[in-house]
XYZ file of C-alpha atoms in Angstrom:
318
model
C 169.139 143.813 56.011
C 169.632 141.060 58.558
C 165.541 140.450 58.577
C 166.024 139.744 54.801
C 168.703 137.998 55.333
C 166.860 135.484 57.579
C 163.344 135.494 55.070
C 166.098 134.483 52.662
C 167.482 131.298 54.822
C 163.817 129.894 56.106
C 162.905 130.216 52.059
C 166.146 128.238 51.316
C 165.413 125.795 54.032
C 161.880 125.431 53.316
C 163.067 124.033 49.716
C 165.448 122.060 51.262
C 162.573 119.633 52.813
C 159.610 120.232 50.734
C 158.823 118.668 46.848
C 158.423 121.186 44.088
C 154.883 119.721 43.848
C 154.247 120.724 47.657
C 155.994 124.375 47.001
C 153.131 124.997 44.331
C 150.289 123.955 45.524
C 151.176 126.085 48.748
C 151.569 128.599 46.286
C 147.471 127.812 44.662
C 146.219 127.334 47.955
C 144.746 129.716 50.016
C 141.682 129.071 53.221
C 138.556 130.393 53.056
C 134.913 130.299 54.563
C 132.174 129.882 52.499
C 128.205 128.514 52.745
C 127.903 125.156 51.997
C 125.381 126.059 49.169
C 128.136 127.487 47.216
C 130.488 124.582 46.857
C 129.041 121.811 44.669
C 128.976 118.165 44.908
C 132.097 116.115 43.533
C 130.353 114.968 40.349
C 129.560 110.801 40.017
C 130.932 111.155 43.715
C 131.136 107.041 44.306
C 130.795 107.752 48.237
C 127.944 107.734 49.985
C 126.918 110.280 52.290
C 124.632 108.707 54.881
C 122.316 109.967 57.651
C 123.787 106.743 59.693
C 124.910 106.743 63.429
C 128.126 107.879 62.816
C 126.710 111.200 61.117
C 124.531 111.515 63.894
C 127.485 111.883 66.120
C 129.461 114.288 63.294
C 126.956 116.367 63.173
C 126.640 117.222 66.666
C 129.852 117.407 67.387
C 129.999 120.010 64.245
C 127.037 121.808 66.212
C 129.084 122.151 69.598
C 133.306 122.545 68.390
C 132.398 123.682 64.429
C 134.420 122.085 61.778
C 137.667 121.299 62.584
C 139.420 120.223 59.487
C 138.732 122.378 56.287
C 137.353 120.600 53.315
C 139.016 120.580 49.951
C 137.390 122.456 47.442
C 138.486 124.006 43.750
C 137.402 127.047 41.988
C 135.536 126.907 39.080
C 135.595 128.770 35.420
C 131.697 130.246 36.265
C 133.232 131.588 39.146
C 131.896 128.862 41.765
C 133.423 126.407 43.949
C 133.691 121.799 43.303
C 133.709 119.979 46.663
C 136.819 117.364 46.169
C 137.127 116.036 49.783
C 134.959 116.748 52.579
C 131.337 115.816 51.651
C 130.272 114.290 55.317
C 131.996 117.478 56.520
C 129.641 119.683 54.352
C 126.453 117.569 54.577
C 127.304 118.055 58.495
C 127.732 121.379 58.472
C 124.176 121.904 56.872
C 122.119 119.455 59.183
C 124.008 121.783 62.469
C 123.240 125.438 60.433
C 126.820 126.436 60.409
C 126.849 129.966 58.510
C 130.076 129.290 56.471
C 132.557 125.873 56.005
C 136.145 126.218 56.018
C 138.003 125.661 53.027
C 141.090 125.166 51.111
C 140.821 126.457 47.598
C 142.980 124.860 45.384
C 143.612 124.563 41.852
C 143.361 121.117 40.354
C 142.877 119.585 36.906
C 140.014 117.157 36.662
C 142.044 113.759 37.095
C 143.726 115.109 39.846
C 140.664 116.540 41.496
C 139.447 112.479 41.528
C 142.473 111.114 42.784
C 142.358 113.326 45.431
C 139.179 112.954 45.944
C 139.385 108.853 46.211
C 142.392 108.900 48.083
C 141.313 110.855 51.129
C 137.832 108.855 50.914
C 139.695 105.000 51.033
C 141.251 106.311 54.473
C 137.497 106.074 55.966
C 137.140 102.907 58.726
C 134.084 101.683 56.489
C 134.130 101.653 53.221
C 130.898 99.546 50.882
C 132.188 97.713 48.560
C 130.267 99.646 45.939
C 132.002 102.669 46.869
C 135.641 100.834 46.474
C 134.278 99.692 42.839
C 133.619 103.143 41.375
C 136.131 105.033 43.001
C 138.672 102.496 42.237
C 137.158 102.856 38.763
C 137.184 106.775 38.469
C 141.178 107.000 40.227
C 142.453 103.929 37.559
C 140.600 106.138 34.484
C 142.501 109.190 35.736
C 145.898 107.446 36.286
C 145.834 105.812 32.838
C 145.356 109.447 31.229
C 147.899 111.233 32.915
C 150.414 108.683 32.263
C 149.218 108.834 28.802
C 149.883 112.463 28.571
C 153.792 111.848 29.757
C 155.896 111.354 26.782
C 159.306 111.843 28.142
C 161.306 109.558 30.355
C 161.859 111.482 33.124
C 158.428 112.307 34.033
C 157.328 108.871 34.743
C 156.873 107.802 37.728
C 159.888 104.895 38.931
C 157.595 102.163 39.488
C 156.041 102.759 35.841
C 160.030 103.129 34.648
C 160.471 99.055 35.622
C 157.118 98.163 33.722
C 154.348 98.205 36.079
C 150.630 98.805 35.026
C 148.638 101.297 35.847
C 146.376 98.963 38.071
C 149.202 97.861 39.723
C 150.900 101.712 40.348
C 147.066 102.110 42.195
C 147.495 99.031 44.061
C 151.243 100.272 45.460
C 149.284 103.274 46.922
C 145.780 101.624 48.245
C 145.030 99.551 51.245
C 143.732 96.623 48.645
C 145.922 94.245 46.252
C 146.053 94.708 42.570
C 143.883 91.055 42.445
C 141.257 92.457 44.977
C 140.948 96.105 43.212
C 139.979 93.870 39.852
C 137.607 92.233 41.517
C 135.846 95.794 42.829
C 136.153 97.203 39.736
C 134.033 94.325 38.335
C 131.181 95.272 40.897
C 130.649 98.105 38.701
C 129.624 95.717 35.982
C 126.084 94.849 38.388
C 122.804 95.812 38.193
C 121.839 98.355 40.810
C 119.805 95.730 43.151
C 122.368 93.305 43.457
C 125.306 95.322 44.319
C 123.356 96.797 46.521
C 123.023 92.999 48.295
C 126.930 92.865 48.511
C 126.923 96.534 49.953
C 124.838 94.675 52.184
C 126.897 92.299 53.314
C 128.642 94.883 55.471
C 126.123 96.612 56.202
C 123.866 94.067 57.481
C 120.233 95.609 57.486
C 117.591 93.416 58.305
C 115.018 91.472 55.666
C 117.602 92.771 52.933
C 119.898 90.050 51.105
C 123.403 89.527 51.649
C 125.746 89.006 49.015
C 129.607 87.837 49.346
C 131.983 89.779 46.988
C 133.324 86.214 44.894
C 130.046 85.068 43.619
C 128.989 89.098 43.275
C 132.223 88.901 40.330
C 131.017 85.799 38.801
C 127.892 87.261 38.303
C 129.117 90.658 36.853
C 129.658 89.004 33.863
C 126.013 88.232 32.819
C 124.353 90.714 30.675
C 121.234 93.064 31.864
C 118.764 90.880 31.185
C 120.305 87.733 32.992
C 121.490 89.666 36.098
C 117.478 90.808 35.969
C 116.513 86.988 35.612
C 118.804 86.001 38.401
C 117.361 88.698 40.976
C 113.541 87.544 40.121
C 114.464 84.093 40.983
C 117.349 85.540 44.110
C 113.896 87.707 45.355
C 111.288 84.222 45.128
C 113.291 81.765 47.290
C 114.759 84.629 49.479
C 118.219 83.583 48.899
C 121.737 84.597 47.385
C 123.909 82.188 45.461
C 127.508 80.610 46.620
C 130.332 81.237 44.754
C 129.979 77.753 43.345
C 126.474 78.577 42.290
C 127.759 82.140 40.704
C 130.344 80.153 39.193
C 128.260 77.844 37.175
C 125.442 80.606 36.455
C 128.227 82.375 34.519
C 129.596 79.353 32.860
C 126.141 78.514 31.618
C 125.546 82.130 30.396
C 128.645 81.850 28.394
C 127.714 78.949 26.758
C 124.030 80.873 25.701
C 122.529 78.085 28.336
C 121.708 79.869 30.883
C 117.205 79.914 30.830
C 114.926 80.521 33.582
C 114.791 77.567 34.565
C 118.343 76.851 34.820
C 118.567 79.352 37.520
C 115.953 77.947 39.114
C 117.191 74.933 39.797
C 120.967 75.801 40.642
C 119.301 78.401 43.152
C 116.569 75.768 44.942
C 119.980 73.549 45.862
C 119.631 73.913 49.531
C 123.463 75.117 50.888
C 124.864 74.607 54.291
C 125.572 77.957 55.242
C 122.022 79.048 54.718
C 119.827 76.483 56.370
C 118.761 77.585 59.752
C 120.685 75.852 62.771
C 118.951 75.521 66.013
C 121.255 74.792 69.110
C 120.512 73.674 72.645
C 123.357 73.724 75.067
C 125.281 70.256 75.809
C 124.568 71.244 79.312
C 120.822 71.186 79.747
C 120.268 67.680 78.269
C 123.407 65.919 79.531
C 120.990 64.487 82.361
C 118.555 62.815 79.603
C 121.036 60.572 78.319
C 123.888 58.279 79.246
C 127.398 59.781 79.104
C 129.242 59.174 75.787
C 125.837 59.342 73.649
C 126.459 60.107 70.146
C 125.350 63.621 68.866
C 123.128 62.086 66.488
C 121.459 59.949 68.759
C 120.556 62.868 70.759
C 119.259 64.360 67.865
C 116.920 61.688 67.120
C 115.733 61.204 70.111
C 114.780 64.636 70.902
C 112.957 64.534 67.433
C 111.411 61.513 68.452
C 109.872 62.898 71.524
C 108.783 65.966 69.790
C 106.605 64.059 67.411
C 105.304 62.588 70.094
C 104.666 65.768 72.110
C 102.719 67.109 68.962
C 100.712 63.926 68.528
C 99.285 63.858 72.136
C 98.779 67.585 71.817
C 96.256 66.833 68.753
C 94.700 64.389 70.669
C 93.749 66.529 73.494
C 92.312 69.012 71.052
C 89.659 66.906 69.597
């Protein structure tokens, strides 16, 4: 009697510090181990699973302590089982030969399978700017049908209560501002080449372009066939434009004046931050000139003497 009794009390305390929606998915949830070629990828999964350093490192640390934290999978009507969060974890598991993955198995609609899924993946140190376009994308789709399935007052959310969007209810819950998430979500509006330049841009891979995330928006609004136009020219003089640039390439585009060679042009401007700078240390030609020489004087002089240099050089060789 007193055993029951005391079931009874941790069940009332339990409820006492947990949410209803914590009680039942405790209640759908159960853990499992199961082969990786049984759960499914997440499908249009935004994040990309790379064989990069850092997987290098998960994978053998998989290989020597297994996996520590379970992914998050949910069953399926055919009787299989839909990776939501945990895809590194998986792909890691495969590359060490692990047997089985643990898993929680829990039941979850569709929209709240991807918000799930987004939500654990934003908490990543590194995250492309790609990935952060669809995902934001796929969670702001989900949001804006669920709230359009509430119809009574009481089962919105506060911060939807006092008039706030449904971009701006993802932007209360994600590490970017409601401004910066638009601008992602534009990203999604790019041809495959040039987002992957602004992917770039943190990832920093040699002989690849590198594309800043303002100019990127600009040119999300061109259509297909101008974004195509752009990259031919981007490709040819092996360069990416400034946000000024982007900013006029859209404005003539709007107007139906944007041509081949109007992007030409705009993209042959040579801009500051991309011509090549070469530096020699204040210190090693101090001794060549009188103190309180002017930069530029310096400058030509050196110039000077290499023209020089090259003409005697010439000389020598006939």
């Amino acid at each position: 009697m007193a055993a029951k009794s005391a079931a009874g009390l941790l069940t009332s305390v339990d409820s006492m510090f947990t949410t209803q929606e914590e009680r039942d998915n405790a209640q759908r949830s159960y853990v499992i181990d199961l082969p990786a070629a049984e759960i499914s990828d997440f499908p249009d999964h935004p994040f990309k699973v790379r064989m990069d350093e850092e997987m290098e490192q998960m994978v053998e640390s998989v290989r020597e302590r297994g996996v520590l934290s379970p992914v998050l999978v949910r069953p399926m009507p055919d009787g299989s089982y839909q990776m939501v969060s945990g895809h590194r974890r998986k792909f890691a598991s495969e590359l060490a030969e692990l047997p089985t993955v643990p898993c929680i198995v829990r039941e979850l609609t569709d929209d709240e399978a991807i918000i799930i899924m987004v939500d654990s993946n934003l908490q990543r140190e590194r995250v492309l700017p790609s990935e952060k376009a669809f995902a934001y994308k796929m969670k702001l789709d989900a949001m804006r049908r669920q709230q359009g399935e509430r119809t009574d007052l009481t089962s919105v959310p506060p911060g939807q209560k006092l008039g706030k969007t449904s971009r701006e209810l993802l932007a209360d819950n994600s590490p970017d501002s409601n401004t910066q998430i638009q601008r992602y979500i534009r990203l999604t509006n790019l041809v495959p080449e040039l987002l992957d330049m602004v992917d770039n841009a943190v990832l920093k891979e040699k002989d690849t372009l590198q594309m800043a995330l303002r100019p990127a928006v600009e040119l999300s609004y061109l259509p297909e066939n101008e974004q195509n136009a752009l990259l031919e020219v981007m490709e040819s003089e092996d360069c990416t434009p400034s946000h000024d640039q982007a900013i006029r390439i859209r404005d003539l585009s709007e107007n139906s004046m944007l041509t081949p060679k109007a992007i030409k042009s705009i993209m042959q401007e040579e801009k500051p931050n991309q011509v090549e700078q070469f530096k020699i240390p204040r210190s090693r030609i101090d001794k060549f000139f009188p103190a309180g020489t002017p930069a530029q004087t310096i400058e030509d002089t050196i110039v000077k003497a290499l023209e020089m240099y090259r003409k005697r050089e010439r000389a020598r060789e006939r």
